[in-house]
Coordinates of C-alpha atoms and ligand atoms in Angstrom, one line a residue:
M30 CA -13.1 -6.7 -78.9
T31 CA -9.9 -7.2 -80.5
T32 CA -9.9 -9.9 -83.2
L33 CA -7.0 -12.3 -83.2
S34 CA -5.2 -14.3 -85.7
P35 CA -6.0 -18.1 -85.9
Q36 CA -5.2 -20.1 -83.0
T37 CA -5.1 -23.8 -82.3
A38 CA -5.4 -25.7 -79.2
T39 CA -3.0 -27.8 -77.2
P40 CA -1.3 -31.1 -76.6
P41 CA -1.6 -34.3 -78.5
S42 CA -3.4 -37.4 -77.2
P43 CA -3.2 -41.1 -77.9
T44 CA -7.1 -41.2 -77.3
R45 CA -9.9 -39.3 -78.8
G46 CA -8.6 -36.0 -80.4
V47 CA -10.6 -32.7 -80.8
H48 CA -8.9 -29.9 -82.8
V49 CA -10.4 -26.3 -82.6
I50 CA -9.6 -23.8 -84.9
T51 CA -10.4 -20.2 -83.6
W52 CA -11.0 -17.0 -85.5
G53 CA -12.3 -13.8 -84.2
C54 CA -12.3 -12.2 -80.7
Q55 CA -11.2 -13.1 -77.2
M56 CA -14.6 -14.6 -76.5
N57 CA -14.2 -16.9 -79.2
V58 CA -11.0 -17.9 -77.6
Y59 CA -12.9 -18.4 -74.3
D60 CA -15.7 -20.4 -76.1
S61 CA -13.3 -22.6 -77.8
A62 CA -11.7 -23.5 -74.5
R63 CA -15.1 -24.0 -73.0
M64 CA -16.0 -26.4 -75.9
Q65 CA -13.0 -28.5 -74.9
D66 CA -14.2 -28.6 -71.4
V67 CA -17.6 -29.8 -72.7
L68 CA -16.0 -32.7 -74.5
R69 CA -13.4 -33.7 -72.0
P70 CA -15.8 -35.9 -69.9
L71 CA -16.4 -37.9 -73.3
G72 CA -12.9 -38.7 -73.5
F73 CA -11.8 -35.9 -75.9
T74 CA -8.5 -34.3 -75.5
P75 CA -7.2 -31.4 -77.6
V76 CA -4.8 -32.3 -80.4
D77 CA -2.6 -29.8 -82.4
T78 CA -3.5 -30.9 -86.0
P79 CA -6.9 -31.6 -87.6
E80 CA -5.4 -34.9 -89.2
T81 CA -5.2 -36.5 -85.8
A82 CA -8.7 -35.3 -84.7
E83 CA -12.0 -37.2 -84.6
I84 CA -13.6 -33.8 -84.0
I85 CA -12.7 -30.7 -85.9
I86 CA -14.4 -27.4 -84.7
L87 CA -14.1 -24.4 -86.8
N88 CA -15.0 -21.4 -84.4
T89 CA -15.8 -18.6 -86.7
C90 CA -16.0 -14.8 -86.7
H91 CA -18.4 -12.7 -88.9
I92 CA -17.4 -9.1 -87.9
R93 CA -15.9 -8.0 -91.2
D94 CA -14.9 -8.9 -94.7
K95 CA -15.9 -12.0 -96.5
A96 CA -16.2 -14.0 -93.4
A97 CA -18.5 -16.8 -95.0
E98 CA -15.8 -17.1 -98.0
K99 CA -13.0 -17.6 -95.5
V100 CA -14.9 -20.3 -93.7
F101 CA -15.8 -22.1 -96.9
S102 CA -12.2 -22.1 -98.1
E103 CA -11.1 -23.5 -94.6
L104 CA -13.9 -26.2 -94.9
G105 CA -12.5 -27.3 -98.2
R106 CA -9.2 -27.9 -96.6
L107 CA -10.9 -29.8 -93.8
R108 CA -12.9 -31.9 -96.1
L109 CA -9.8 -33.3 -97.7
I110 CA -8.6 -34.3 -94.2
K111 CA -11.8 -36.0 -93.5
E112 CA -11.8 -37.9 -96.6
A113 CA -8.1 -39.0 -96.1
R114 CA -9.1 -40.2 -92.6
K115 CA -12.0 -42.1 -94.0
I116 CA -9.8 -44.0 -96.3
R117 CA -7.8 -44.9 -93.1
G118 CA -10.9 -46.2 -91.6
Q119 CA -11.2 -43.2 -89.1
Q120 CA -14.3 -41.3 -88.5
T121 CA -14.2 -37.4 -88.5
L122 CA -16.9 -35.0 -87.6
I123 CA -16.6 -31.4 -88.5
A124 CA -18.5 -28.7 -86.6
V125 CA -18.9 -25.2 -87.5
A126 CA -19.3 -23.0 -84.5
G127 CA -19.5 -19.2 -83.7
C128 CA -20.8 -16.2 -85.4
V129 CA -20.7 -17.2 -89.0
A130 CA -22.5 -20.5 -87.9
Q131 CA -25.1 -18.4 -86.2
A132 CA -25.7 -16.0 -89.2
E133 CA -25.3 -18.6 -92.0
G134 CA -27.2 -21.5 -90.4
E135 CA -28.6 -24.0 -92.8
E136 CA -27.0 -22.2 -95.7
L137 CA -23.6 -23.5 -94.6
L138 CA -25.0 -27.1 -94.8
T139 CA -26.2 -26.4 -98.4
R140 CA -22.9 -25.3 -99.5
A141 CA -20.7 -27.6 -97.4
P142 CA -22.7 -30.9 -97.0
Y143 CA -19.9 -32.6 -95.4
V144 CA -20.2 -30.5 -92.4
D145 CA -21.7 -32.5 -89.6
I146 CA -22.7 -30.1 -87.0
V147 CA -23.6 -26.3 -87.0
L148 CA -23.8 -24.7 -83.7
G149 CA -24.2 -21.3 -82.4
P150 CA -22.3 -19.1 -79.6
Q151 CA -25.2 -19.9 -77.2
T152 CA -25.6 -23.5 -77.7
Y153 CA -22.2 -25.2 -77.4
H154 CA -23.1 -26.6 -73.9
R155 CA -25.4 -29.2 -76.0
L156 CA -22.4 -30.4 -78.1
P157 CA -22.6 -33.9 -76.5
D158 CA -26.2 -34.4 -77.6
M159 CA -25.4 -32.9 -81.0
L160 CA -22.4 -35.4 -81.4
A161 CA -24.6 -38.3 -80.3
N162 CA -27.4 -37.4 -82.7
A163 CA -24.9 -36.8 -85.8
A164 CA -23.3 -40.1 -84.9
R165 CA -26.6 -41.9 -84.6
T166 CA -28.4 -40.7 -87.6
G167 CA -25.5 -40.0 -89.9
K168 CA -27.3 -36.7 -90.7
A169 CA -26.2 -33.2 -90.1
V170 CA -27.3 -31.5 -86.9
I171 CA -28.1 -27.8 -86.6
D172 CA -28.5 -26.1 -83.5
I173 CA -28.5 -22.3 -83.4
D174 CA -31.2 -21.4 -81.2
F175 CA -31.0 -18.6 -78.6
P176 CA -31.9 -21.0 -75.7
T177 CA -33.9 -19.8 -72.6
E178 CA -31.4 -21.6 -70.5
Q179 CA -27.9 -20.0 -70.0
K180 CA -25.0 -22.2 -71.4
F181 CA -22.9 -21.2 -68.2
D182 CA -25.3 -23.2 -66.1
F183 CA -24.3 -26.4 -68.0
L184 CA -20.7 -26.1 -68.6
P185 CA -18.4 -28.3 -66.6
Q186 CA -15.8 -26.6 -64.4
N187 CA -12.9 -25.4 -66.5
E188 CA -10.0 -27.3 -65.8
T189 CA -7.3 -25.3 -67.7
P190 CA -6.9 -21.5 -68.0
Q191 CA -8.5 -20.5 -71.3
S192 CA -5.6 -18.4 -72.6
P193 CA -2.4 -20.2 -73.9
N194 CA -0.7 -17.6 -72.2
Y195 CA -0.7 -19.2 -68.6
P196 CA -0.9 -17.4 -66.1
T197 CA -3.4 -15.1 -67.9
A198 CA -7.0 -16.2 -68.5
F199 CA -10.1 -14.8 -70.1
L200 CA -13.5 -15.2 -68.2
T201 CA -16.8 -14.2 -69.8
I202 CA -19.0 -12.3 -67.6
Q203 CA -21.5 -10.8 -70.1
E204 CA -22.4 -11.6 -73.5
G205 CA -24.5 -10.2 -76.4
C206 CA -25.5 -6.6 -77.2
D207 CA -28.6 -4.5 -77.2
K208 CA -27.0 -1.4 -78.7
F209 CA -27.4 -2.1 -82.5
C210 CA -24.8 0.1 -84.0
S211 CA -25.8 0.2 -87.5
F212 CA -22.7 -1.3 -89.0
C213 CA -22.3 -4.3 -86.6
V214 CA -23.5 -8.0 -86.7
V215 CA -22.8 -8.8 -83.0
P216 CA -26.4 -8.3 -81.7
Y217 CA -27.7 -10.6 -84.5
T218 CA -24.9 -13.4 -83.9
R219 CA -24.5 -13.1 -80.1
G220 CA -28.0 -12.4 -79.2
A221 CA -29.3 -10.0 -76.5
E222 CA -27.3 -8.7 -73.6
N223 CA -27.0 -11.2 -70.7
S224 CA -24.9 -11.0 -67.7
R225 CA -23.8 -14.0 -65.6
P226 CA -24.7 -14.1 -61.9
V227 CA -22.0 -12.6 -59.6
S228 CA -21.4 -15.9 -57.7
T229 CA -20.5 -18.0 -60.7
I230 CA -17.9 -15.5 -61.8
L231 CA -16.5 -15.3 -58.5
E232 CA -16.3 -19.2 -58.4
E233 CA -14.6 -19.3 -61.9
A234 CA -12.3 -16.6 -61.0
K235 CA -11.1 -18.4 -57.8
R236 CA -10.8 -21.6 -59.7
L237 CA -8.6 -19.9 -62.3
V238 CA -6.4 -18.3 -59.5
D239 CA -6.1 -21.8 -57.9
L240 CA -4.9 -23.1 -61.1
G241 CA -2.1 -20.4 -61.0
V242 CA -3.9 -17.7 -63.1
R243 CA -2.7 -14.2 -61.9
D244 CA -4.2 -12.0 -64.7
I245 CA -7.9 -12.2 -65.6
S246 CA -9.4 -10.3 -68.5
L247 CA -13.2 -10.3 -67.9
L248 CA -15.0 -10.4 -71.4
G249 CA -18.2 -9.2 -72.7
Q250 CA -19.2 -7.6 -76.1
N251 CA -20.4 -4.8 -73.8
V252 CA -18.5 -5.7 -70.7
N253 CA -19.3 -2.5 -68.8
A254 CA -22.9 -2.8 -69.5
Y255 CA -22.6 -5.8 -66.9
H256 CA -25.5 -6.1 -64.5
G257 CA -25.4 -9.5 -63.0
V258 CA -27.4 -10.7 -60.0
G259 CA -25.5 -10.5 -57.0
P260 CA -25.5 -12.8 -53.8
D261 CA -27.6 -10.0 -52.1
G262 CA -30.3 -10.3 -54.9
N263 CA -29.5 -6.8 -56.2
L264 CA -28.0 -6.1 -59.6
W265 CA -24.3 -5.6 -59.5
S266 CA -22.4 -3.3 -61.8
L267 CA -18.9 -4.0 -63.4
A268 CA -17.4 -1.8 -60.8
R269 CA -19.0 -3.6 -57.8
L270 CA -17.7 -6.9 -59.2
A271 CA -14.3 -5.6 -59.8
Y272 CA -14.1 -4.5 -56.1
E273 CA -15.2 -8.1 -55.0
L274 CA -12.6 -9.7 -57.3
A275 CA -9.9 -7.5 -55.9
K276 CA -10.4 -9.4 -52.7
I277 CA -9.0 -12.6 -54.2
P278 CA -5.5 -12.5 -52.8
A279 CA -3.5 -14.0 -55.4
L280 CA -5.3 -12.2 -58.3
L281 CA -2.7 -9.6 -59.2
R282 CA -4.3 -8.3 -62.3
I283 CA -7.9 -7.5 -63.5
R284 CA -8.7 -6.2 -66.9
Y285 CA -12.0 -6.0 -68.7
T286 CA -12.9 -5.7 -72.4
T287 CA -14.6 -4.4 -74.6
S288 CA -16.3 -1.4 -73.0
H289 CA -18.6 1.0 -74.5
P290 CA -18.3 4.8 -73.9
R291 CA -22.0 5.0 -73.0
D292 CA -21.6 2.6 -70.0
M293 CA -18.4 4.2 -68.6
D294 CA -20.0 5.4 -65.4
D295 CA -18.5 7.2 -62.3
T296 CA -18.4 4.2 -60.2
L297 CA -16.3 2.3 -62.8
I298 CA -13.9 5.3 -63.0
A299 CA -13.7 5.4 -59.3
A300 CA -12.6 1.8 -59.2
H301 CA -9.7 2.6 -61.5
R302 CA -8.7 5.2 -58.7
D303 CA -9.3 2.8 -55.8
L304 CA -8.1 -0.6 -57.1
P305 CA -4.4 -1.2 -57.9
Q306 CA -5.3 -4.7 -59.4
L307 CA -7.5 -2.8 -62.1
M308 CA -4.9 -2.4 -64.8
P309 CA -4.3 0.9 -66.1
F310 CA -5.0 0.1 -69.6
L311 CA -8.6 0.4 -71.1
H312 CA -9.9 -0.7 -74.5
L313 CA -12.7 1.8 -75.3
P314 CA -13.8 1.9 -78.9
V315 CA -14.7 5.2 -80.4
Q316 CA -15.2 4.2 -84.0
S317 CA -15.1 7.8 -85.3
G318 CA -14.4 11.4 -84.2
S319 CA -17.2 12.9 -86.2
D320 CA -20.6 13.6 -84.2
R321 CA -22.5 13.4 -87.6
I322 CA -21.0 9.9 -88.3
L323 CA -21.4 8.7 -84.6
R324 CA -25.0 9.6 -84.9
A325 CA -25.4 7.8 -88.1
M326 CA -23.7 4.8 -86.4
N327 CA -26.1 4.9 -83.6
R328 CA -23.2 4.9 -81.1
G329 CA -25.2 7.2 -78.5
H330 CA -22.3 9.2 -77.7
T331 CA -20.3 12.3 -79.1
A332 CA -16.7 12.9 -79.7
S333 CA -16.6 15.3 -76.8
N334 CA -18.4 12.7 -74.4
Y335 CA -15.6 10.4 -75.3
I336 CA -12.9 12.9 -74.6
D337 CA -14.5 13.8 -71.3
I338 CA -14.5 10.4 -70.2
V339 CA -10.8 10.0 -71.1
H340 CA -10.1 13.1 -68.9
R341 CA -11.9 11.8 -66.0
L342 CA -10.1 8.5 -66.3
R343 CA -7.0 10.0 -66.4
E344 CA -7.8 12.3 -63.3
A345 CA -8.7 9.0 -61.5
R346 CA -5.6 6.9 -62.5
P347 CA -2.9 9.3 -64.2
D348 CA -1.0 6.2 -65.7
I349 CA -3.9 5.0 -67.5
A350 CA -3.4 4.3 -71.3
L351 CA -6.3 4.1 -73.9
S352 CA -6.7 1.8 -76.7
S353 CA -9.5 2.0 -79.3
D354 CA -11.2 0.8 -82.4
F355 CA -11.9 2.9 -85.4
I356 CA -13.8 2.6 -88.7
V357 CA -12.9 4.5 -91.7
G358 CA -15.2 5.0 -94.7
Y359 CA -18.4 4.6 -93.0
P360 CA -21.2 5.4 -95.5
G361 CA -21.4 9.1 -96.0
E362 CA -18.0 10.0 -94.3
T363 CA -16.7 13.1 -95.8
D364 CA -13.2 14.3 -95.8
E365 CA -14.2 16.7 -93.0
D366 CA -15.7 13.7 -90.9
F367 CA -12.4 11.9 -91.4
N368 CA -10.4 15.1 -90.2
A369 CA -12.7 15.1 -87.1
T370 CA -11.5 11.5 -86.3
M371 CA -7.8 12.7 -86.9
R372 CA -8.4 15.5 -84.5
L373 CA -9.8 13.2 -81.7
V374 CA -6.8 10.9 -82.3
Q375 CA -4.4 13.9 -81.8
K376 CA -6.4 15.1 -78.6
V377 CA -6.5 11.7 -76.8
G378 CA -3.2 9.9 -77.9
F379 CA -3.6 6.2 -77.9
A380 CA -1.2 3.6 -76.6
L381 CA -2.8 1.0 -79.1
A382 CA -5.5 1.1 -81.7
Y383 CA -7.2 -1.1 -84.2
S384 CA -8.5 0.6 -87.3
F385 CA -10.7 -1.0 -90.1
K386 CA -12.2 -0.1 -93.3
Y387 CA -15.9 -0.2 -93.2
S388 CA -17.2 -3.6 -94.3
P389 CA -20.8 -3.9 -95.3
R390 CA -22.4 -6.6 -93.3
P391 CA -25.6 -8.2 -94.8
G392 CA -28.6 -7.6 -92.7
T393 CA -27.4 -4.4 -91.0
P394 CA -28.8 -0.9 -91.7
A395 CA -25.6 0.6 -92.9
A396 CA -25.0 -1.9 -95.5
E397 CA -28.2 -0.5 -97.2
A398 CA -27.3 3.2 -96.7
P399 CA -26.5 5.3 -99.6
L400 CA -23.2 7.0 -100.2
Q401 CA -21.1 4.0 -99.8
I402 CA -17.4 5.1 -99.8
P403 CA -15.2 3.8 -102.7
E404 CA -12.5 1.3 -101.7
D405 CA -9.6 3.7 -102.7
I406 CA -10.8 6.5 -100.5
K407 CA -11.2 3.9 -97.6
N408 CA -7.6 2.7 -98.3
T409 CA -6.1 6.2 -98.2
R410 CA -7.9 7.1 -95.1
L411 CA -6.9 4.1 -93.3
Q412 CA -3.4 4.6 -94.3
I413 CA -3.4 8.1 -93.0
L414 CA -5.0 7.1 -89.6
Q415 CA -2.8 4.1 -89.1
K416 CA 0.3 6.2 -89.6
I417 CA -0.6 8.5 -86.7
L418 CA -1.9 5.6 -84.4
H419 CA 1.4 3.7 -85.1
E420 CA 3.5 6.9 -84.1
Q421 CA 1.4 7.3 -81.1
Q422 CA 2.0 3.6 -80.1
D423 CA 5.8 4.1 -80.6
T424 CA 5.7 7.3 -78.4
F425 CA 3.9 5.5 -75.7
N426 CA 6.3 2.6 -75.7
D427 CA 9.4 4.9 -76.0
Q428 CA 8.5 6.7 -72.8
L429 CA 8.8 3.4 -70.8
V430 CA 12.5 2.9 -71.8
G431 CA 14.7 3.5 -68.7
H432 CA 11.6 2.9 -66.3
S433 CA 11.2 0.0 -64.1
I434 CA 7.8 -1.7 -64.4
P435 CA 6.0 -4.9 -63.1
V436 CA 6.0 -7.7 -65.7
L437 CA 4.0 -10.9 -65.2
F438 CA 5.9 -13.7 -67.0
T439 CA 3.8 -15.9 -69.3
S440 CA 6.1 -18.2 -71.4
R441 CA 9.5 -19.0 -72.9
G442 CA 10.9 -16.5 -75.5
R443 CA 12.0 -17.6 -78.9
K444 CA 15.6 -17.1 -78.0
Q445 CA 17.5 -19.4 -75.7
G446 CA 17.4 -18.3 -72.2
Q447 CA 14.7 -15.7 -72.8
I448 CA 11.3 -15.4 -71.1
V449 CA 8.3 -13.2 -72.1
G450 CA 5.9 -11.4 -70.0
R451 CA 3.2 -8.8 -70.0
S452 CA 3.4 -5.3 -68.7
P453 CA 0.4 -3.6 -67.1
W454 CA -0.3 -2.0 -70.6
L455 CA -0.1 -5.3 -72.3
Q456 CA 3.1 -4.9 -74.2
P457 CA 5.1 -8.2 -74.3
V458 CA 8.3 -7.7 -72.4
H459 CA 11.4 -9.8 -73.2
I460 CA 14.1 -10.6 -70.7
N461 CA 17.0 -13.0 -70.3
G462 CA 15.9 -14.9 -67.2
P463 CA 15.1 -18.4 -65.5
E464 CA 12.0 -20.3 -66.6
H465 CA 10.9 -20.8 -63.1
L466 CA 9.7 -17.2 -63.2
I467 CA 6.9 -17.9 -65.5
G468 CA 3.6 -17.4 -63.6
Q469 CA 5.3 -14.7 -61.4
E470 CA 5.5 -10.9 -61.4
R471 CA 8.8 -9.1 -61.1
L472 CA 10.3 -5.6 -61.6
V473 CA 11.9 -5.1 -65.0
R474 CA 14.0 -2.3 -66.2
I475 CA 13.0 -1.5 -69.9
T476 CA 16.1 -1.2 -72.0
A477 CA 14.7 -0.9 -75.5
R478 CA 11.6 -0.7 -77.6
L479 CA 11.2 -2.9 -80.4
S480 CA 8.4 -2.8 -83.0
H481 CA 5.6 -4.3 -81.1
S482 CA 7.4 -5.2 -77.8
L483 CA 9.9 -4.2 -75.1
D484 CA 13.3 -5.5 -74.0
G485 CA 14.3 -5.4 -70.4
I486 CA 16.6 -6.7 -67.7
L487 CA 15.4 -8.2 -64.5
E488 CA 15.5 -5.9 -61.4
G489 CA 14.1 -8.1 -58.7
N490 CA 11.0 -8.4 -56.6
I491 CA 8.1 -6.0 -56.8
Ligands
SAH529 N1 -18.4 -4.3 -78.7 C1 -17.4 -3.6 -79.1 C2 -16.8 -4.1 -80.3 C3 -17.3 -5.0 -81.3 S1 -16.5 -5.6 -82.8 C4 -17.8 -2.1 -79.2 O1 -18.9 -1.7 -78.9 O2 -17.0 -1.3 -79.6 C5 -14.9 -5.0 -82.7 C6 -14.6 -3.9 -83.7 O3 -14.7 -4.3 -85.0 C7 -15.6 -2.7 -83.5 O4 -15.1 -1.9 -82.4 C8 -15.4 -2.0 -84.8 O5 -14.3 -1.1 -84.8 C9 -15.1 -3.1 -85.8 N2 -16.3 -3.5 -86.7 C10 -17.4 -3.9 -86.4 N3 -18.4 -4.0 -87.4 C11 -17.5 -3.6 -88.5 C12 -17.8 -3.4 -89.8 N4 -19.0 -3.8 -90.3 N5 -16.8 -2.8 -90.7 C13 -15.6 -2.6 -90.0 N6 -15.4 -2.7 -88.8 C14 -16.3 -3.2 -87.9
SF4_530 FE1 -21.5 -4.2 -82.0 FE2 -22.0 -1.7 -81.3 FE3 -22.7 -3.8 -79.9 FE4 -20.3 -3.1 -80.0 S1 -21.8 -1.9 -79.1 S2 -21.0 -5.1 -80.2 S3 -20.0 -2.3 -82.0 S4 -23.5 -3.2 -81.8
F3S531 FE1 -16.4 -12.1 -84.5 FE2 -18.5 -12.9 -83.1 FE3 -16.4 -12.0 -81.8 S1 -18.4 -11.7 -85.1 S2 -15.6 -10.4 -83.1 S3 -16.5 -13.9 -83.0 S4 -18.6 -11.8 -81.3

């Protein structure tokens, strides 16, 4: 899934404050909002700054780079805030959640003894107990089990859309991963693949729509491997779930992320043909265009499998745009392997892509592999790849100029009188228009492409 820049949570409160700092993927954004839901019945309201918070939660990501180092440096800052609050007679609990917490566990407490709670992605429904224990004993609490119960069965109903971009929201339907790509920590930090039952997903989706949400992104580390129990007792696929969600009248847009090429089956491709609500934009990570490297990565597909899926998707839904993730400098990657990636990029043509230098993750097989690639070669390859990916993104955005497209307005723009929305392909679109359009979808004629967004003028109703 796409990683996001740090995000903080919403409005100040005169009562008990909780401040959540979120790093990592969309699922962490969803989890952070759910942690706030768990704390709300205890009287906690989200606050914008850690200085005013009785509880500070750092929701972490372990996917690349020196994840733990980043966490410790942020914790150093939070420690000072905790000490300053103590001088003022205010108690503060610091909790570390998410994938670094899961991976580091007790180690976190050894290096940062001022942390009060360490909790994993699968245990945050128990936050109230953890808080009570930490407050009662004055000792740190650590809860990073993979419990037999599903946290979703214990979470209170969500009262706000999870994304700060109302009327869009995330909805986790599947979590964890059994694929064990040789470079990746996710199967270790999120645990085994687990799909939520259909009924709870439909309930949550309807609740979000009642709250005004019009664009739902279904989330999962392997979202298209979804196989949840349906109301009929059978296992439902993602395609079947999408057909059911499309029956919710005011739900205009359905997306899902992140998909794996191995699970991109015919029924899901057919759903793209049949359901106008299923947005014509798919994030389908390929990682590499070299079969040799794909095999070493344990991806379970070849470059031509991927290209074939893209053809079939485009046949089913001609306006579908593809987005992807790439890793350069995987152990043993030769110039020829890298060129194969460049060829795949040229063949497919991506509307958006995220590309990363391979980052060895402790405990994963690739970290131990021989032939680690020197940093300067990784840098050069990344630059070459990113240049073509940016060009493709610009080409894709350019071809929308002069066309009318549906835009769902999500927020005010930075400039006076400006509002911002989202195209079906996820580009931000700016127009001059009235704020009451936020939450609604309108036709917009695109007038210009900026570096990462589009400008347009309001045309009218869809
Ligand atoms: N479940 C998704 C993505 C998970 S992580 C999938 O199967 O593709 C998001 C992206 O981070 C990955 O697609 C991959 O491109 C990148 N990534 C994961 N581990 C990495 C590592 N060790 N080094 C560099 N990039 C990595
Ligand atoms: Fe990681 Fe691979 Fe699972 Fe994606 S499919 S989460 S890259 S192990
Ligand atoms: Fe990061 Fe964990 Fe998501 S490692 S990308 S927060 S699943």
